[in-house]
Protein backbone atom coordinates (compact mmCIF):
# COMPACT_ATOMS: atom_id res chain seq x y z
CA VAL A 1 97.00 -19.10 12.61
CA TYR A 2 94.00 -20.09 10.40
CA GLY A 3 90.68 -21.86 11.48
CA ASN A 4 86.84 -21.47 11.72
CA SER A 5 84.83 -19.04 13.52
CA ASP A 6 81.85 -19.87 15.95
CA PHE A 7 78.69 -20.46 14.39
CA SER A 8 76.40 -17.02 13.47
CA ASN A 9 73.12 -16.85 15.11
CA THR A 10 70.56 -18.95 14.22
CA VAL A 11 67.53 -17.51 11.76
CA SER A 12 64.46 -19.59 11.14
CA VAL A 13 62.39 -19.39 7.94
CA THR A 14 58.91 -21.09 7.40
CA VAL A 15 58.23 -21.85 3.99
CA GLN A 16 54.54 -22.13 3.14
CA ILE A 17 53.88 -23.55 -0.42
CA PRO A 18 50.82 -21.51 -1.67
CA VAL A 19 47.65 -23.98 -1.97
CA ILE A 20 44.22 -23.41 -3.38
CA PRO A 21 42.03 -21.62 -0.90
CA ASN A 22 39.24 -23.21 0.84
CA PRO A 23 35.47 -22.50 -0.04
CA PRO A 24 34.34 -18.90 1.71
CA ILE A 25 31.19 -19.47 3.89
CA LEU A 26 28.65 -17.20 2.73
CA SER A 27 26.56 -15.31 5.20
CA THR A 28 22.56 -15.47 5.51
CA PHE A 29 20.69 -12.62 4.18
CA ASN A 30 19.37 -10.78 7.09
CA PRO A 31 16.46 -9.68 6.63
CA LEU A 32 15.50 -12.19 3.83
CA ILE A 33 13.02 -9.97 2.11
CA ASP A 34 14.58 -6.65 0.71
CA THR A 35 12.31 -3.62 -0.10
CA ASP A 36 15.23 -1.09 -1.70
CA GLY A 37 16.78 -2.96 -4.12
CA ASN A 38 20.35 -3.25 -2.61
CA VAL A 39 21.20 -6.09 -1.04
CA ASN A 40 24.29 -6.51 1.03
CA VAL A 41 26.15 -9.74 0.51
CA GLN A 42 28.82 -10.76 3.36
CA TRP A 43 30.99 -14.06 3.64
CA LEU A 44 33.68 -15.44 5.62
CA GLY A 45 37.22 -16.05 3.94
CA SER A 46 40.92 -16.58 4.50
CA LEU A 47 44.11 -14.58 4.60
CA ASP A 48 45.63 -16.74 1.59
CA VAL A 49 42.89 -15.26 -0.99
CA THR A 50 43.65 -12.71 -3.69
CA SER A 51 40.38 -12.15 -4.40
CA TYR A 52 36.63 -13.59 -4.61
CA ASP A 53 34.19 -14.01 -7.72
CA ILE A 54 30.75 -13.20 -7.00
CA TYR A 55 28.06 -15.21 -8.77
CA ARG A 56 24.38 -14.09 -9.18
CA ASN A 57 21.17 -15.82 -10.36
CA LYS A 58 17.44 -14.28 -10.61
CA ASP A 59 14.66 -16.44 -10.44
CA GLY A 60 15.94 -19.78 -11.26
CA SER A 61 18.21 -18.30 -14.33
CA SER A 62 21.74 -19.27 -14.80
CA TYR A 63 24.22 -17.86 -12.69
CA ILE A 64 26.39 -15.01 -13.99
CA LEU A 65 29.79 -13.03 -12.40
CA ILE A 66 28.87 -10.00 -11.29
CA ARG A 67 32.05 -8.73 -9.52
CA ASN A 68 35.53 -9.67 -8.68
CA ILE A 69 36.39 -8.26 -5.12
CA ASN A 70 39.47 -8.40 -2.51
CA SER A 71 37.17 -7.86 0.60
CA PHE A 72 34.44 -9.57 2.40
CA SER A 73 31.41 -7.84 1.66
CA TYR A 74 29.67 -6.43 -1.63
CA THR A 75 26.48 -4.72 -1.85
CA ASP A 76 24.74 -5.38 -4.75
CA SER A 77 22.38 -2.35 -6.09
CA GLY A 78 19.69 -1.29 -8.36
CA LEU A 79 17.96 -4.76 -8.07
CA LEU A 80 14.28 -5.29 -9.31
CA ASP A 81 11.55 -7.50 -7.72
CA GLY A 82 12.58 -11.35 -7.97
CA VAL A 83 14.27 -13.82 -5.98
CA TYR A 84 18.15 -13.80 -6.08
CA ARG A 85 20.80 -16.66 -5.03
CA TYR A 86 24.24 -15.79 -4.59
CA LYS A 87 27.66 -18.08 -4.53
CA ILE A 88 31.10 -16.94 -4.17
CA LYS A 89 34.28 -18.46 -4.93
CA ALA A 90 38.15 -17.72 -3.40
CA LYS A 91 40.91 -17.09 -5.63
CA ASN A 92 44.87 -16.91 -5.24
CA ILE A 93 47.86 -17.27 -7.60
CA VAL A 94 47.41 -21.15 -7.10
CA GLY A 95 43.88 -21.32 -8.29
CA ASP A 96 40.37 -21.10 -7.16
CA SER A 97 38.24 -22.63 -4.40
CA GLY A 98 35.24 -24.43 -5.00
CA PHE A 99 31.82 -22.71 -4.69
CA SER A 100 30.71 -21.45 -1.20
CA ASN A 101 27.17 -22.17 0.09
CA ILE A 102 24.24 -20.46 -1.74
CA GLU A 103 22.12 -18.06 0.07
CA SER A 104 18.93 -16.17 -1.46
CA VAL A 105 17.20 -13.13 -0.69
CA THR A 106 13.55 -11.65 -2.09
CA VAL A 107 13.44 -8.06 -3.36
CA GLN A 108 10.09 -6.56 -2.78
CA LEU A 109 10.13 -3.08 -3.67
CA PRO A 110 7.18 -0.77 -2.73
CA LYS A 111 4.43 -0.14 -4.69
CA PRO A 112 1.73 2.34 -4.89
CA PRO A 113 -1.82 0.87 -6.40
CA GLN A 114 -1.33 -0.15 -10.33
CA GLY A 115 -4.12 1.33 -11.74
CA ILE A 116 -7.01 3.45 -11.58
CA PRO A 117 -10.45 2.52 -10.12
CA ILE A 118 -13.43 2.23 -12.59
CA LEU A 119 -17.06 3.54 -10.83
CA SER A 120 -20.28 2.06 -12.24
CA LEU A 121 -23.81 2.23 -11.31
CA VAL A 122 -25.70 -0.31 -8.88
CA SER A 123 -28.65 1.82 -8.43
CA PRO A 124 -30.38 3.84 -11.79
CA ALA A 125 -28.91 7.08 -12.00
CA LEU A 126 -32.13 8.64 -10.78
CA SER A 127 -32.91 7.96 -7.11
CA VAL A 128 -36.11 8.58 -5.72
CA ASP A 129 -35.40 6.99 -2.33
CA GLY A 130 -32.08 9.00 -1.40
CA ASN A 131 -30.05 6.32 -1.81
CA ASN A 132 -27.13 6.10 -4.13
CA ARG A 133 -25.75 2.73 -4.87
CA MET A 134 -22.13 2.54 -6.65
CA LYS A 135 -19.08 -0.05 -7.28
CA TRP A 136 -15.69 0.10 -8.38
CA THR A 137 -13.19 -2.62 -9.65
CA ALA A 138 -10.18 -3.39 -7.52
CA VAL A 139 -6.73 -2.06 -8.13
CA PRO A 140 -3.94 -4.40 -7.41
CA TYR A 141 -1.73 -3.33 -4.30
CA ALA A 142 -4.58 -0.87 -2.95
CA THR A 143 -5.82 -1.73 0.87
CA THR A 144 -8.52 1.13 1.20
CA TYR A 145 -10.60 3.39 -1.10
CA GLU A 146 -11.56 6.94 -0.43
CA ILE A 147 -14.88 8.18 -1.74
CA TYR A 148 -14.95 11.50 -2.84
CA ARG A 149 -18.58 13.44 -3.44
CA SER A 150 -19.65 16.97 -4.96
CA LYS A 151 -23.15 18.20 -4.65
CA ASP A 152 -24.72 20.56 -7.19
CA ALA A 153 -21.11 21.49 -8.80
CA SER A 154 -19.38 22.20 -5.30
CA SER A 155 -16.09 21.23 -4.71
CA TYR A 156 -15.30 17.38 -4.01
CA VAL A 157 -15.00 16.43 -0.50
CA LEU A 158 -14.11 12.84 1.23
CA ILE A 159 -17.15 10.94 2.64
CA LYS A 160 -15.92 7.50 3.34
CA THR A 161 -12.77 5.54 3.74
CA THR A 162 -13.19 1.63 3.05
CA THR A 163 -11.75 -1.49 2.18
CA SER A 164 -14.86 -2.85 0.21
CA THR A 165 -15.28 -2.02 -3.63
CA SER A 166 -18.65 -1.07 -3.18
CA TYR A 167 -20.66 1.56 -1.05
CA THR A 168 -24.13 3.09 -0.93
CA ASP A 169 -24.71 6.59 0.05
CA SER A 170 -27.87 7.10 2.11
CA GLU A 171 -30.26 9.47 3.23
CA LEU A 172 -29.53 12.12 0.71
CA LEU A 173 -31.59 15.13 -0.47
CA ASP A 174 -32.62 16.37 -3.60
CA GLY A 175 -29.74 17.47 -5.98
CA ILE A 176 -27.11 16.25 -8.38
CA TYR A 177 -24.38 14.05 -6.93
CA ASN A 178 -21.08 13.16 -8.54
CA TYR A 179 -18.65 10.85 -7.00
CA ARG A 180 -15.07 9.61 -7.59
CA VAL A 181 -12.97 7.10 -6.03
CA LYS A 182 -8.94 6.96 -5.32
CA ALA A 183 -7.25 3.80 -4.54
CA LYS A 184 -4.14 4.00 -1.53
CA ASN A 185 -1.78 1.81 0.34
CA ILE A 186 1.20 2.88 2.56
CA ASP A 187 3.28 3.61 -0.46
CA GLY A 188 1.14 6.06 -2.55
CA ASP A 189 -2.22 6.95 -4.33
CA SER A 190 -3.70 6.57 -7.70
CA ASP A 191 -5.44 8.72 -9.70
CA LEU A 192 -9.23 9.80 -9.19
CA SER A 193 -11.61 7.30 -11.19
CA ASN A 194 -13.97 8.49 -13.31
CA VAL A 195 -17.03 10.45 -12.26
CA LEU A 196 -20.17 8.86 -11.44
CA TYR A 197 -23.49 10.80 -11.73
CA PHE A 198 -26.52 10.74 -9.84
CA ARG A 199 -29.77 12.84 -9.54
CA VAL A 200 -31.77 12.54 -6.34
CA GLU A 201 -35.56 13.42 -6.42
CA ILE A 202 -37.49 12.37 -3.68
CA SER A 203 -41.23 12.20 -4.98
CA GLU A 204 -44.03 14.16 -3.06
CA GLU A 205 -46.32 11.67 -4.54
CA SER A 206 -44.59 8.53 -3.22
CA VAL A 207 -44.34 9.92 0.20
CA ASP A 208 -48.31 10.88 -0.16
CA ILE A 209 -48.95 7.51 -0.94
CA SER A 210 -47.03 6.02 1.53
CA SER A 211 -48.98 8.21 4.22
CA GLU A 212 -51.97 6.99 2.54
CA LYS A 213 -51.02 3.24 2.92
CA LEU A 214 -50.19 4.09 6.65
CA ILE A 215 -53.66 5.77 7.27
CA THR A 216 -55.41 2.69 5.33
CA THR A 217 -53.58 0.03 7.48
CA GLU A 218 -54.78 2.04 10.73
CA ASN A 219 -58.01 2.21 9.51
CA LEU A 220 -57.94 -1.55 8.86
CA ILE A 221 -56.74 -2.62 12.24
CA ILE A 222 -59.43 -0.41 14.19
CA LEU A 223 -62.14 -2.20 11.83
CA MET A 224 -60.75 -5.61 13.08
CA VAL A 225 -60.62 -4.51 16.65
CA GLY A 226 -64.19 -3.22 16.34
CA MET A 227 -65.23 -6.31 14.87
CA ILE A 228 -63.98 -8.88 17.45
CA LEU A 229 -65.12 -6.72 20.32
CA THR A 230 -68.78 -6.73 18.59
CA ILE A 231 -68.45 -10.58 18.29
CA VAL A 232 -67.45 -10.69 21.94
CA ILE A 233 -70.49 -8.65 23.07
CA LEU A 234 -72.70 -10.38 20.85
CA VAL A 235 -71.73 -14.16 22.40
CA PHE A 236 -71.85 -12.81 26.07
CA TRP A 237 -75.25 -11.39 25.18
CA LEU A 238 -76.47 -14.96 23.65
CA ARG A 239 -75.25 -16.43 26.90
CA ARG A 240 -77.07 -14.35 29.17
CA ARG A 241 -80.18 -15.19 27.47
CA LYS A 242 -80.06 -18.57 27.76
């Protein structure tokens, strides 16, 4: 006897026709300022994507394709100072998505002071009052300056750290003084500046003259007081006679 069997078990099949992927969502950079030149780019994608094209521009220039990758992150390395903007496109066998949102990050690499201070005189190189006045040029990226001094050809020693670009070394004794300055910040130091030379000779004659002036002033005060007392006594005596 011939006939038909019962139906087999049922098998279901889902047919998914590939479509163009949706644009990825680019994550905001954190932090927004990068200090090592390595920027980590991350995004949200979908499973129907085979790869992603990463585009970048610098300081407003045209976007260029820098990498095709099949993951959800990429580290862009070796970057120099500037503002970098990124956008991403998803790809599959059907085609490309539109571009993602654009996110930007600023690269600011650490910089030691850019240059060397140039020392110059404010007061004469021959000092007769024991005060050596000097100034120097500002150095880009410097936050402080170190002042070094040598007396009579001895070793240089640090005498002052300052944020200013001028300094007065005071109450010095006779001798030959040399100065150098170094610019500093958290990332490094500049080389030492040129050498600035002072000779201190505090004149004994000027000290004697000052003493004479002091004595003359004291004598004048005594004389004036004596004259006033004399006048007072004279007025008092004249009134008594009346």
